[in-house]
Structures are given as C-alpha cells and as structure tokens.
Amino acid sequence: MSLIKNKPTKNKTGDAVSVKTNSSLRNGTAVKKTNGVLQSVKNATVKEFTLLKDISGYRNEELAALVGITHRTIRNKKNNEELFNIAQTERLRKLNLLFEEGNEIFNNKDQFNKWLQKPSYGLDYNIPSELLKQPGGLDKVMNELNSIKYGDTL
C-alpha cells in the first residue's frame, strides 16, 4: 500500500515549498519517503505501552481505551509478541509525548492528571481527559498544553 502526498511547508528563508512524501507499509514497519529519503517508523511494542502506563499513572483498561483497543488485546499482543498497527502506534506515541510534556509542565504526573480532569478555558471548558477519547481530541489537548507551556493560558 502506498500513499503519495504533497505537503506544503516553508524552507529556511520562509518561502513556501512543496515536500513530496510517500508512505507505505513493509513487514510491520511504516516506510516514509520524504524528498527522496527513506525513513522507517517501527511499530510499537507492548513495552512502549507499559512505559506509557508508568508515566501516565493510568490503568491498562484506561490506556487501552485511549489507544482504541481493549486490555485483552494488550494481553494477547504481549503473549504473542505482536506489534501494534500503524494507527495504534501513532496514537500510543502521541499519548506518550502528551504525558511526558504534561508531567514536565505541571512538575509531576499527579498535578497533570488533576489538570486533565478539570474543564479548561482554552478547550472551551471541555475536560481534557474526555477530549482524549474523541477523534481529534488528542491534538486539541496537546495544542492547549503547548499554549500553557509557552504562557498563553492556564
């Protein structure tokens, strides 16, 4: 399977340029070609899920739901040494980044988890943890976290 896209971006001088990317899946590894350079993105393992569990403080069931699978699927992947698919891998890694950033910004995971449970002004008073369950919600929460990090809202 192959997907070719032209992504608009800016070069070092600020001029708009088009970057051609070509992504495909080969043997459980996403292969991305950007401007003629092949880059591979390996699928996540259960070990990455376990690391996310540690930095988030969430239970298996809660995290599995955020990734879009069941806790039984996690157990089966562990027992069979299976990798996550590309979509699950991307979501898992975005969640990892979110929790790492959040823990750093709020100085610990307890404070960050408290913030995740309260309505946020920058998210139209939505509760961040609820947005994480919705399509596009993870990106909205990450954007709000970046706003907090750089002094926009709290």
Coordinates of C-alpha atoms in Angstrom, one line a residue:
M1 CA 0.0 0.0 0.0
S2 CA 1.4 3.4 -0.9
L3 CA 0.3 6.9 -0.4
I4 CA 1.8 9.9 -2.1
K5 CA 1.1 13.4 -0.7
N6 CA 2.5 16.9 -1.4
K7 CA 2.8 18.7 1.9
P8 CA 3.1 22.5 1.8
T9 CA 5.9 23.7 4.1
K10 CA 8.4 26.5 4.3
N11 CA 12.1 26.4 3.6
K12 CA 14.8 28.1 5.7
T13 CA 14.2 31.5 4.0
G14 CA 10.4 31.3 4.7
D15 CA 9.4 30.7 1.1
A16 CA 6.5 28.2 0.6
V17 CA 7.7 24.9 -0.9
S18 CA 6.1 21.6 -1.5
V19 CA 7.5 18.5 0.1
K20 CA 6.6 15.2 -1.6
T21 CA 6.1 12.3 0.8
N22 CA 5.4 8.7 0.0
S23 CA 4.4 6.3 2.8
S24 CA 3.9 2.6 2.6
L25 CA 3.8 -0.4 4.9
R26 CA 6.5 -3.1 4.6
N27 CA 6.8 -6.1 7.0
G28 CA 5.2 -4.3 10.0
T29 CA 7.2 -1.2 9.5
A30 CA 5.9 2.0 8.1
V31 CA 8.3 3.3 5.5
K32 CA 8.1 7.0 4.8
K33 CA 9.9 8.7 1.9
T34 CA 10.4 12.4 2.3
N35 CA 12.1 14.3 -0.6
G36 CA 13.7 11.0 -1.7
V37 CA 15.0 9.9 1.7
L38 CA 13.5 6.7 3.2
Q39 CA 12.7 6.8 6.8
S40 CA 11.3 3.8 8.7
V41 CA 8.9 4.1 11.6
K42 CA 8.8 0.8 13.6
N43 CA 5.5 -0.3 15.0
A44 CA 5.2 0.0 18.8
T45 CA 5.6 -3.0 21.1
V46 CA 3.8 -3.7 24.4
K47 CA 6.9 -2.4 26.1
E48 CA 6.1 1.1 24.9
F49 CA 2.5 0.7 26.2
T50 CA 4.0 -0.3 29.6
L51 CA 6.2 2.7 29.6
L52 CA 3.2 4.9 28.9
K53 CA 1.3 3.3 31.7
D54 CA 4.2 4.2 34.0
I55 CA 4.5 7.8 33.0
S56 CA 0.7 8.4 32.9
G57 CA -0.4 6.6 36.1
Y58 CA -3.4 5.2 34.1
R59 CA -4.6 1.6 34.4
N60 CA -4.3 -0.8 31.4
E61 CA -8.0 -0.5 30.7
E62 CA -8.0 3.3 30.6
L63 CA -4.9 3.5 28.4
A64 CA -6.1 0.7 26.0
A65 CA -9.3 2.7 25.5
L66 CA -7.4 5.8 24.7
V67 CA -5.3 3.8 22.1
G68 CA -8.6 2.4 20.7
I69 CA -8.2 -1.2 21.7
T70 CA -9.2 -3.4 24.7
H71 CA -7.0 -4.5 27.6
R72 CA -7.4 -8.1 26.4
T73 CA -5.8 -7.1 23.1
I74 CA -2.9 -5.7 25.0
R75 CA -2.5 -9.1 26.9
N76 CA -2.8 -11.0 23.6
K77 CA -0.1 -8.8 21.9
K78 CA 2.2 -9.4 24.9
N79 CA 1.7 -13.1 24.9
N80 CA 2.1 -13.4 21.1
E81 CA 4.8 -10.8 20.9
E82 CA 2.7 -8.9 18.3
L83 CA 3.3 -5.3 17.3
F84 CA 0.7 -2.5 17.3
N85 CA -0.6 -1.5 13.9
I86 CA 0.4 1.9 12.5
A87 CA -2.6 3.8 13.7
Q88 CA -2.3 2.4 17.2
T89 CA 1.5 3.1 17.2
E90 CA 0.9 6.7 16.2
R91 CA -1.7 7.2 18.9
L92 CA 0.4 5.5 21.5
R93 CA 3.4 7.7 20.7
K94 CA 1.3 10.9 20.7
L95 CA -0.1 9.9 24.1
N96 CA 3.4 9.3 25.3
L97 CA 4.5 12.7 24.2
L98 CA 1.4 14.3 25.8
F99 CA 2.1 12.7 29.2
E100 CA 5.8 13.5 29.1
E101 CA 5.1 17.1 28.3
G102 CA 2.3 17.4 30.8
N103 CA 4.3 15.8 33.6
E104 CA 7.2 18.3 32.8
I105 CA 4.9 21.3 32.6
F106 CA 3.0 20.5 35.8
N107 CA 6.1 19.2 37.5
N108 CA 4.6 15.7 38.2
K109 CA 2.0 13.3 36.9
D110 CA -0.4 13.8 39.8
Q111 CA -0.7 17.5 39.1
F112 CA -1.0 16.9 35.3
N113 CA -3.7 14.2 35.9
K114 CA -5.6 16.7 38.1
W115 CA -5.5 19.2 35.2
L116 CA -6.7 16.6 32.8
Q117 CA -9.9 16.1 34.9
K118 CA -10.9 19.8 35.1
P119 CA -12.6 22.0 32.5
S120 CA -10.1 24.0 30.6
Y121 CA -10.7 27.6 29.4
G122 CA -8.5 27.0 26.3
L123 CA -10.6 24.0 25.3
D124 CA -13.9 25.8 25.5
Y125 CA -14.3 24.5 29.1
N126 CA -14.2 20.9 27.9
I127 CA -12.5 18.3 30.2
P128 CA -9.2 17.3 28.6
S129 CA -9.4 13.7 29.6
E130 CA -12.8 13.4 27.9
L131 CA -11.4 15.1 24.7
L132 CA -8.7 12.4 24.6
K133 CA -11.4 9.8 23.9
Q134 CA -12.7 11.8 20.9
P135 CA -11.3 11.9 17.3
G136 CA -9.0 14.9 17.1
G137 CA -9.2 15.4 20.8
L138 CA -5.6 14.4 21.5
D139 CA -4.3 17.1 19.2
K140 CA -6.6 19.7 20.8
V141 CA -5.3 18.8 24.3
M142 CA -1.6 18.8 23.0
N143 CA -2.2 22.2 21.5
E144 CA -3.6 23.5 24.8
L145 CA -0.6 22.0 26.6
N146 CA 1.7 23.9 24.3
S147 CA -0.2 27.1 24.9
I148 CA 0.3 26.6 28.7
K149 CA 3.9 25.8 28.2
Y150 CA 4.6 29.0 26.3
G151 CA 2.4 31.2 28.5
D152 CA -0.9 31.6 26.7
T153 CA -3.5 30.1 29.1
L154 CA -3.9 28.1 32.3

